[in-house]
């Protein structure tokens, strides 16, 4: 190709691509701006008062000689022991407790993954926030302005369906269609699949704090509310995901026990 | 006095709740372990299971009659062991160790690990 023809061809391409390139740059700029306006919650978060868990698996508040008993209220508080259960709710609670001996599990599920010592990460983007723990349990909270999907487009799942939005630096999450939590994890509350969960999460100094509110016409006389918090624990330098595949919880009819290990 | 009794009652209720509830990294209650005393077991590591929701030390030890008994010794979840300085190869098959543990209430040869020491008595890893 002659030099003049080459120049004309390059100019033509540039003119054709120009608007698209400019639009792409504008999109990138807008997204960068959106990112800059978002909170940043780096680190590995565990429920406050469960931090410092030892190799025994016990948090220090369980073994300190003179523990601050008020701290117990924030340990596994999403079990909803303080909920005002209605008749159906209490029936479910009694049933779950009655069959809890020796029950195995595959993970925490929701909401308990938000209230355990298993480290959480909060990955915040303009379009969604992903909350993931070290058992690969993940929640996807869409913050792109979409509404909750139509009821016919949802079905009960372990982690439910979540949409969210930001009110200043507070992440507000609405979650629906959570499979009855105690079906997945025996220490979880037996809310029905009609329950709605609202969370308001924000930074408070070096802690993350959240207000939980659960409304469930099937099991509760009134909404269950709980305040929980997380701190960055020491010793974690990356997310190490290991399957939950060796639950050896057994029961001898009276006490839980450890299932014997078969000799190879 | 009434106030003191009420406070004591609340404290007992909270401790009871704490014992009944799945605790910390554990996914089950610690009521299955007798935490009123520790037992020490010395033996040889058969296997160190670096697994969720708990790690386990399978320890071969001798009973009072000199017979081999395999103990299943539960620990916290691997990510917490990692955070406290433990690694999957901290314990290897064949290692001679001494383990302080809270025994199972069921009487089975098992318990939850409090401290692990090597044959010379030196602590392995850390329990802090």
Tab-separated table of C-alpha atoms in Angstrom:
chain	number	residue	atom	x	y	z
A	1	UNK	CA	0.000	0.000	0.000
A	2	UNK	CA	1.251	3.465	-0.837
A	3	UNK	CA	2.048	5.810	2.128
A	4	UNK	CA	-0.888	8.119	1.321
A	5	UNK	CA	-3.318	5.248	1.169
A	6	UNK	CA	-2.009	3.923	4.494
A	7	UNK	CA	-2.474	7.308	6.152
A	8	UNK	CA	-6.029	7.586	4.834
A	9	UNK	CA	-6.845	4.099	6.089
A	10	UNK	CA	-5.464	4.833	9.584
A	11	UNK	CA	-7.368	8.121	9.771
A	12	UNK	CA	-10.574	6.403	8.686
A	13	UNK	CA	-10.170	3.747	11.365
A	14	UNK	CA	-9.452	6.397	13.997
A	15	UNK	CA	-12.570	8.359	13.007
A	16	UNK	CA	-14.712	5.232	13.171
A	17	UNK	CA	-13.280	4.071	16.526
A	18	UNK	CA	-13.144	7.545	18.098
A	19	UNK	CA	-16.630	7.706	19.654
A	20	UNK	CA	-16.397	4.150	20.994
A	21	UNK	CA	-12.981	4.780	22.553
A	22	UNK	CA	-14.172	8.024	24.112
A	23	UNK	CA	-17.249	6.318	25.487
A	24	UNK	CA	-15.094	3.543	26.965
A	25	UNK	CA	-12.846	6.111	28.641
A	26	UNK	CA	-15.879	7.884	30.083
A	27	UNK	CA	-17.200	4.595	31.444
A	28	UNK	CA	-13.848	3.812	33.024
A	29	UNK	CA	-13.626	7.283	34.518
A	30	UNK	CA	-17.160	7.045	35.930
A	31	UNK	CA	-16.392	3.630	37.443
A	32	UNK	CA	-13.143	4.898	38.947
A	33	UNK	CA	-15.116	7.762	40.494
A	34	UNK	CA	-17.721	5.299	41.787
A	35	UNK	CA	-15.000	3.154	43.351
A	36	UNK	CA	-13.450	6.178	45.000
A	37	UNK	CA	-16.735	6.961	46.707
A	38	UNK	CA	-17.091	3.512	48.243
A	39	UNK	CA	-15.878	2.346	51.649
A	40	UNK	CA	-12.913	-0.029	51.732
A	41	UNK	CA	-13.047	-2.840	54.288
A	42	UNK	CA	-9.881	-4.840	53.697
A	43	UNK	CA	-8.791	-7.617	56.000
A	44	UNK	CA	-9.975	-10.891	57.447
A	45	UNK	CA	-12.883	-10.309	59.768
A	46	UNK	CA	-14.097	-12.560	62.565
A	47	UNK	CA	-16.905	-11.986	65.003
A	48	UNK	CA	-15.759	-9.784	67.834
A	49	UNK	CA	-15.168	-11.739	71.062
A	50	UNK	CA	-14.426	-14.822	68.951
A	51	UNK	CA	-11.112	-13.370	67.848
A	52	UNK	CA	-8.062	-15.058	69.263
A	53	UNK	CA	-9.581	-18.517	69.048
A	54	UNK	CA	-6.950	-21.049	70.131
A	55	UNK	CA	-5.920	-24.381	68.654
A	56	UNK	CA	-8.481	-25.913	70.993
A	57	UNK	CA	-11.167	-24.063	69.066
A	58	UNK	CA	-12.245	-21.920	71.988
A	59	UNK	CA	-12.255	-18.152	72.069
A	60	UNK	CA	-10.504	-16.626	75.078
A	61	UNK	CA	-13.775	-15.384	76.545
A	62	UNK	CA	-14.687	-19.014	77.215
A	63	UNK	CA	-11.534	-19.712	79.164
A	64	UNK	CA	-10.673	-16.444	80.890
A	65	UNK	CA	-10.875	-16.686	84.692
A	66	UNK	CA	-13.053	-13.593	84.969
A	67	UNK	CA	-14.800	-13.118	81.630
A	68	UNK	CA	-16.935	-10.121	80.806
A	69	UNK	CA	-20.220	-12.007	80.579
A	70	UNK	CA	-21.848	-9.316	78.501
A	71	UNK	CA	-19.545	-10.408	75.679
A	72	UNK	CA	-21.269	-13.769	75.456
A	73	UNK	CA	-24.266	-11.984	74.018
A	74	UNK	CA	-22.273	-11.354	70.849
A	75	UNK	CA	-21.163	-14.933	70.363
A	76	UNK	CA	-23.344	-16.802	67.922
A	77	UNK	CA	-26.133	-14.334	68.684
A	78	UNK	CA	-27.693	-14.985	65.264
A	79	UNK	CA	-28.806	-18.324	66.669
A	80	UNK	CA	-31.692	-16.087	67.763
A	81	UNK	CA	-31.975	-17.602	71.231
A	82	UNK	CA	-33.558	-14.331	72.345
A	83	UNK	CA	-36.129	-14.174	69.541
A	84	UNK	CA	-39.807	-13.840	70.397
A	85	UNK	CA	-40.925	-17.067	68.743
A	86	UNK	CA	-44.559	-17.749	68.081
A	87	UNK	CA	-46.044	-21.207	68.618
A	88	UNK	CA	-44.753	-22.516	65.291
A	89	UNK	CA	-41.354	-20.946	65.882
A	90	UNK	CA	-41.019	-22.476	69.343
A	91	UNK	CA	-42.103	-25.852	67.985
A	92	UNK	CA	-39.334	-25.610	65.400
A	93	UNK	CA	-36.748	-24.514	67.975
A	94	UNK	CA	-37.627	-27.436	70.246
A	95	UNK	CA	-37.438	-29.853	67.329
A	96	UNK	CA	-34.073	-28.578	66.115
A	97	UNK	CA	-32.577	-28.777	69.614
A	98	UNK	CA	-34.039	-32.262	70.112
A	99	UNK	CA	-32.373	-33.669	67.003
A	100	UNK	CA	-29.118	-31.711	67.274
A	101	UNK	CA	-27.132	-34.513	68.907
A	102	UNK	CA	-24.533	-35.807	66.493
A	103	UNK	CA	-25.841	-33.817	63.534
A	104	UNK	CA	-23.293	-33.113	60.852
A	105	UNK	CA	-23.108	-30.036	58.677
A	106	UNK	CA	-21.485	-28.776	55.508
A	107	UNK	CA	-20.850	-25.208	56.566
A	108	UNK	CA	-22.430	-22.318	58.438
A	109	UNK	CA	-24.946	-21.162	55.843
A	110	UNK	CA	-26.725	-17.830	56.204
A	111	UNK	CA	-27.105	-16.100	58.588
A	112	UNK	CA	-24.592	-17.980	60.778
A	113	UNK	CA	-21.643	-17.371	58.449
A	114	UNK	CA	-21.996	-13.716	59.448
A	115	UNK	CA	-21.593	-14.547	63.126
A	116	UNK	CA	-18.806	-17.110	63.370
A	117	UNK	CA	-15.070	-17.116	63.894
A	118	UNK	CA	-14.520	-18.193	60.300
A	119	UNK	CA	-12.834	-15.224	58.614
A	120	UNK	CA	-14.913	-13.128	56.238
A	121	UNK	CA	-13.815	-10.841	53.458
A	122	UNK	CA	-15.877	-7.989	52.073
A	123	UNK	CA	-15.094	-7.273	48.420
A	124	UNK	CA	-16.799	-4.038	47.493
A	125	UNK	CA	-17.374	-2.833	43.949
A	126	UNK	CA	-19.842	-0.275	42.615
A	127	UNK	CA	-22.063	-2.987	41.201
A	128	UNK	CA	-21.956	-5.594	43.955
A	129	UNK	CA	-20.411	-6.567	47.249
A	130	UNK	CA	-19.239	-10.134	47.725
A	131	UNK	CA	-18.989	-11.514	51.238
A	132	UNK	CA	-17.022	-14.733	51.332
A	133	UNK	CA	-15.644	-16.880	54.131
A	134	UNK	CA	-12.856	-19.424	54.370
A	135	UNK	CA	-15.254	-22.288	53.668
A	136	UNK	CA	-16.014	-20.746	50.254
A	137	UNK	CA	-19.440	-19.728	51.440
A	138	UNK	CA	-20.300	-16.639	49.422
A	139	UNK	CA	-23.000	-14.024	49.315
A	140	UNK	CA	-23.501	-11.744	46.331
A	141	UNK	CA	-25.174	-8.457	47.176
A	142	UNK	CA	-26.138	-6.517	44.080
A	143	UNK	CA	-25.865	-2.778	44.536
A	144	UNK	CA	-26.433	-1.744	40.928
A	145	UNK	CA	-29.895	-0.436	41.611
A	146	UNK	CA	-31.818	-3.530	40.674
A	147	UNK	CA	-34.901	-4.590	42.575
A	148	UNK	CA	-35.293	-7.915	44.318
A	149	UNK	CA	-36.111	-10.496	41.628
A	150	UNK	CA	-39.699	-11.473	41.075
A	151	UNK	CA	-40.876	-14.143	43.531
A	152	UNK	CA	-41.325	-16.551	40.634
A	153	UNK	CA	-37.665	-16.095	39.714
A	154	UNK	CA	-36.431	-17.080	43.178
A	155	UNK	CA	-36.388	-20.254	45.212
A	156	UNK	CA	-35.027	-21.004	48.654
A	157	UNK	CA	-31.246	-21.385	48.805
A	158	UNK	CA	-28.724	-21.683	51.613
A	159	UNK	CA	-27.539	-18.096	51.251
A	160	UNK	CA	-30.724	-16.543	49.857
A	161	UNK	CA	-30.998	-13.776	47.302
A	162	UNK	CA	-29.680	-10.360	48.245
A	163	UNK	CA	-29.881	-6.841	46.888
A	164	UNK	CA	-28.357	-3.824	48.564
A	165	UNK	CA	-27.644	-0.159	48.447
A	166	UNK	CA	-25.401	2.317	50.156
A	167	UNK	CA	-26.697	4.898	52.609
A	168	UNK	CA	-23.559	6.964	53.031
A	169	UNK	CA	-20.963	4.514	54.343
A	170	UNK	CA	-23.559	1.979	55.471
A	171	UNK	CA	-24.246	-1.068	53.332
A	172	UNK	CA	-27.936	-1.929	53.570
A	173	UNK	CA	-28.761	-5.485	52.522
A	174	UNK	CA	-32.118	-7.091	51.984
A	175	UNK	CA	-32.128	-10.873	51.744
A	176	UNK	CA	-35.007	-13.179	50.890
A	177	UNK	CA	-35.653	-16.812	50.035
A	178	UNK	CA	-33.235	-18.300	52.548
A	179	UNK	CA	-33.733	-22.017	53.036
A	180	UNK	CA	-34.651	-22.652	56.672
A	181	UNK	CA	-31.195	-22.054	58.207
A	182	UNK	CA	-31.417	-24.894	60.718
A	183	UNK	CA	-31.902	-27.363	57.854
A	184	UNK	CA	-28.345	-26.606	56.764
A	185	UNK	CA	-26.660	-26.031	60.106
A	186	UNK	CA	-28.053	-27.421	63.351
A	187	UNK	CA	-27.043	-24.401	65.414
A	188	UNK	CA	-28.895	-21.966	63.168
A	189	UNK	CA	-32.352	-20.492	63.793
A	190	UNK	CA	-35.379	-22.242	62.249
A	191	UNK	CA	-36.752	-19.221	60.402
A	192	UNK	CA	-39.116	-20.032	57.564
A	193	UNK	CA	-38.420	-19.465	53.904
A	194	UNK	CA	-40.761	-16.466	54.051
A	195	UNK	CA	-38.365	-14.630	56.358
A	196	UNK	CA	-36.841	-11.337	55.247
A	197	UNK	CA	-33.458	-10.313	56.551
A	198	UNK	CA	-32.233	-6.730	56.723
A	199	UNK	CA	-28.625	-5.922	57.538
A	200	UNK	CA	-27.001	-2.528	57.994
A	201	UNK	CA	-23.206	-2.840	58.010
A	202	UNK	CA	-20.701	-0.048	58.554
A	203	UNK	CA	-17.251	0.653	59.920
A	204	UNK	CA	-16.958	1.968	63.450
A	205	UNK	CA	-13.326	2.766	64.129
A	206	UNK	CA	-11.418	-0.473	63.568
A	207	UNK	CA	-14.532	-2.625	63.870
A	208	UNK	CA	-17.280	-3.526	61.472
A	209	UNK	CA	-20.694	-3.330	63.080
A	210	UNK	CA	-24.042	-4.514	61.842
A	211	UNK	CA	-27.661	-4.315	62.818
A	212	UNK	CA	-29.633	-7.413	61.907
A	213	UNK	CA	-33.396	-7.506	61.631
A	214	UNK	CA	-35.373	-10.590	60.698
A	215	UNK	CA	-39.070	-10.506	59.951
A	216	UNK	CA	-40.854	-13.826	59.627
A	217	UNK	CA	-44.642	-14.147	59.753
A	218	UNK	CA	-44.377	-17.914	60.109
A	219	UNK	CA	-42.155	-18.223	63.200
A	220	UNK	CA	-41.907	-14.853	64.950
A	221	UNK	CA	-44.298	-12.769	67.018
A	222	UNK	CA	-42.192	-9.706	66.320
A	223	UNK	CA	-39.044	-8.971	64.332
A	224	UNK	CA	-35.842	-10.435	65.753
A	225	UNK	CA	-33.054	-7.887	66.020
A	226	UNK	CA	-29.419	-8.307	66.922
A	227	UNK	CA	-26.289	-6.180	66.872
A	228	UNK	CA	-23.130	-7.955	65.841
A	229	UNK	CA	-19.597	-6.848	65.138
A	230	UNK	CA	-16.367	-8.037	63.642
A	231	UNK	CA	-12.706	-7.326	64.215
A	232	UNK	CA	-9.585	-8.177	62.264
A	233	UNK	CA	-7.974	-11.142	63.952
A	234	UNK	CA	-4.237	-11.779	63.880
A	235	UNK	CA	-2.401	-14.506	62.037
A	236	UNK	CA	-4.288	-14.529	58.736
A	237	UNK	CA	-2.291	-13.478	55.699
A	238	UNK	CA	-4.445	-14.890	52.926
A	239	UNK	CA	-7.724	-16.652	52.389
A	240	UNK	CA	-7.058	-20.374	52.594
A	241	UNK	CA	-10.116	-22.251	51.468
A	242	UNK	CA	-10.441	-25.845	52.621
A	243	UNK	CA	-13.535	-27.958	52.072
A	244	UNK	CA	-15.753	-28.797	55.033
A	245	UNK	CA	-15.439	-32.524	54.417
A	246	UNK	CA	-14.385	-34.168	57.663
A	247	UNK	CA	-17.255	-33.691	60.082
A	248	UNK	CA	-16.725	-36.546	62.546
A	249	UNK	CA	-19.414	-35.512	64.995
A	250	UNK	CA	-21.107	-38.579	66.419
A	251	UNK	CA	-23.455	-39.311	69.278
A	252	UNK	CA	-23.592	-42.226	71.715
A	253	UNK	CA	-27.205	-41.621	72.651
A	254	UNK	CA	-26.311	-39.394	75.552
A	255	UNK	CA	-23.334	-37.299	74.541
A	256	UNK	CA	-21.852	-36.102	71.310
A	257	UNK	CA	-18.642	-37.895	70.555
A	258	UNK	CA	-15.983	-38.179	67.855
A	259	UNK	CA	-16.550	-40.865	65.278
A	260	UNK	CA	-13.630	-43.287	65.363
A	261	UNK	CA	-11.152	-43.071	62.583
A	262	UNK	CA	-10.930	-46.150	60.425
A	263	UNK	CA	-7.428	-47.566	60.348
A	264	UNK	CA	-6.121	-47.629	56.801
B	1	UNK	CA	-28.130	-10.323	98.234
B	2	UNK	CA	-31.054	-10.829	95.866
B	3	UNK	CA	-29.209	-8.759	93.298
B	4	UNK	CA	-26.096	-10.895	93.774
B	5	UNK	CA	-28.100	-14.099	93.327
B	6	UNK	CA	-29.752	-12.677	90.221
B	7	UNK	CA	-26.365	-11.750	88.803
B	8	UNK	CA	-24.985	-15.187	89.604
B	9	UNK	CA	-28.016	-16.749	87.964
B	10	UNK	CA	-27.554	-14.642	84.859
B	11	UNK	CA	-23.894	-15.566	84.766
B	12	UNK	CA	-24.717	-19.268	85.036
B	13	UNK	CA	-27.338	-18.923	82.329
B	14	UNK	CA	-24.847	-17.208	80.042
B	15	UNK	CA	-22.154	-19.774	80.703
B	16	UNK	CA	-24.723	-22.501	80.168
B	17	UNK	CA	-25.712	-20.898	76.892
B	18	UNK	CA	-22.089	-20.631	75.926
B	19	UNK	CA	-21.522	-24.288	76.652
B	20	UNK	CA	-24.641	-25.362	74.805
B	21	UNK	CA	-24.030	-23.177	71.801
B	22	UNK	CA	-21.686	-24.128	69.035
B	23	UNK	CA	-18.634	-22.165	70.017
B	24	UNK	CA	-16.090	-20.152	68.158
B	25	UNK	CA	-14.711	-22.087	65.199
B	26	UNK	CA	-16.350	-25.243	66.460
B	27	UNK	CA	-19.602	-26.179	64.810
B	28	UNK	CA	-20.829	-28.181	67.780
B	29	UNK	CA	-21.184	-27.728	71.495
B	30	UNK	CA	-18.168	-28.162	73.781
B	31	UNK	CA	-20.431	-29.863	76.290
B	32	UNK	CA	-19.229	-33.176	74.814
B	33	UNK	CA	-15.845	-32.585	76.472
B	34	UNK	CA	-15.237	-32.704	80.206
B	35	UNK	CA	-13.446	-29.440	80.791
B	36	UNK	CA	-13.193	-29.926	84.548
B	37	UNK	CA	-9.829	-31.621	84.160
B	38	UNK	CA	-7.166	-32.411	81.589
B	39	UNK	CA	-5.785	-35.804	80.694
B	40	UNK	CA	-2.333	-36.386	79.242
B	41	UNK	CA	-1.822	-38.976	76.521
B	42	UNK	CA	1.593	-39.907	75.167
B	43	UNK	CA	1.937	-41.767	71.915
B	44	UNK	CA	2.840	-41.833	68.257
B	45	UNK	CA	1.146	-39.732	65.609
B	46	UNK	CA	-0.572	-42.003	63.090
B	47	UNK	CA	-2.161	-39.197	61.093
B	48	UNK	CA	-2.678	-35.458	61.339
B	49	UNK	CA	-5.946	-34.591	59.599
B	50	UNK	CA	-5.763	-30.987	58.428
B	51	UNK	CA	-9.460	-30.744	57.690
B	52	UNK	CA	-12.633	-28.774	58.244
B	53	UNK	CA	-14.597	-28.265	60.334
B	54	UNK	CA	-11.921	-29.609	62.687
B	55	UNK	CA	-8.393	-30.889	62.493
B	56	UNK	CA	-7.706	-34.210	64.231
B	57	UNK	CA	-4.627	-35.916	65.607
B	58	UNK	CA	-4.899	-39.693	65.370
B	59	UNK	CA	-2.600	-40.827	68.123
B	60	UNK	CA	-1.566	-44.412	68.903
B	61	UNK	CA	-1.008	-44.917	72.612
B	62	UNK	CA	-0.817	-47.803	75.072
B	63	UNK	CA	-3.565	-48.398	77.611
B	64	UNK	CA	-2.981	-49.628	81.155
B	65	UNK	CA	-2.794	-53.190	79.891
B	66	UNK	CA	-0.252	-52.291	77.257
B	67	UNK	CA	-2.673	-52.627	74.360
B	68	UNK	CA	-2.616	-50.239	71.429
B	69	UNK	CA	-5.417	-47.677	71.509
B	70	UNK	CA	-6.087	-45.079	68.833
B	71	UNK	CA	-7.122	-41.687	70.166
B	72	UNK	CA	-9.063	-39.172	68.085
B	73	UNK	CA	-7.990	-35.750	69.268
B	74	UNK	CA	-9.953	-32.806	67.993
B	75	UNK	CA	-8.550	-29.350	67.365
B	76	UNK	CA	-9.938	-26.104	65.968
B	77	UNK	CA	-10.373	-25.435	62.267
B	78	UNK	CA	-7.246	-25.331	60.073
B	79	UNK	CA	-7.396	-21.609	59.416
B	80	UNK	CA	-7.173	-20.939	63.124
B	81	UNK	CA	-4.384	-23.450	63.529
B	82	UNK	CA	-2.598	-21.650	60.690
B	83	UNK	CA	-3.169	-18.305	62.375
B	84	UNK	CA	-1.621	-19.697	65.562
B	85	UNK	CA	1.487	-20.951	63.803
B	86	UNK	CA	0.494	-24.502	62.951
B	87	UNK	CA	0.927	-26.048	59.506
B	88	UNK	CA	-0.245	-29.328	57.946
B	89	UNK	CA	3.225	-30.788	58.468
B	90	UNK	CA	3.621	-29.570	62.037
B	91	UNK	CA	2.825	-33.130	63.048
B	92	UNK	CA	4.069	-36.031	60.942
B	93	UNK	CA	3.289	-39.725	61.190
B	94	UNK	CA	5.689	-41.406	63.563
B	95	UNK	CA	6.309	-38.369	65.752
B	96	UNK	CA	6.292	-39.035	69.484
B	97	UNK	CA	4.141	-36.449	71.241
B	98	UNK	CA	2.432	-35.757	74.501
B	99	UNK	CA	-1.032	-34.211	74.375
B	100	UNK	CA	-2.921	-32.518	77.184
B	101	UNK	CA	-6.618	-32.740	76.411
B	102	UNK	CA	-10.105	-32.377	77.759
B	103	UNK	CA	-11.517	-35.910	77.461
B	104	UNK	CA	-14.764	-36.927	75.831
B	105	UNK	CA	-17.603	-37.349	78.299
B	106	UNK	CA	-18.618	-40.460	76.395
B	107	UNK	CA	-15.533	-42.267	77.673
B	108	UNK	CA	-14.313	-43.002	74.167
B	109	UNK	CA	-10.573	-42.540	73.571
B	110	UNK	CA	-10.784	-38.959	72.400
B	111	UNK	CA	-10.894	-35.356	73.452
B	112	UNK	CA	-10.119	-31.823	72.480
B	113	UNK	CA	-6.493	-30.749	72.397
B	114	UNK	CA	-5.197	-28.208	74.864
B	115	UNK	CA	-1.421	-28.516	74.417
B	116	UNK	CA	0.881	-30.634	72.264
B	117	UNK	CA	4.489	-31.216	73.260
B	118	UNK	CA	7.284	-33.207	71.675
B	119	UNK	CA	9.086	-36.105	73.313
B	120	UNK	CA	11.412	-33.717	75.153
B	121	UNK	CA	8.511	-31.760	76.609
B	122	UNK	CA	8.895	-28.770	74.320
B	123	UNK	CA	5.613	-27.263	73.135
B	124	UNK	CA	4.907	-27.712	69.452
B	125	UNK	CA	3.419	-24.659	67.774
B	126	UNK	CA	1.465	-22.567	70.176
B	127	UNK	CA	-1.819	-22.631	71.997
B	128	UNK	CA	-1.941	-18.856	72.284
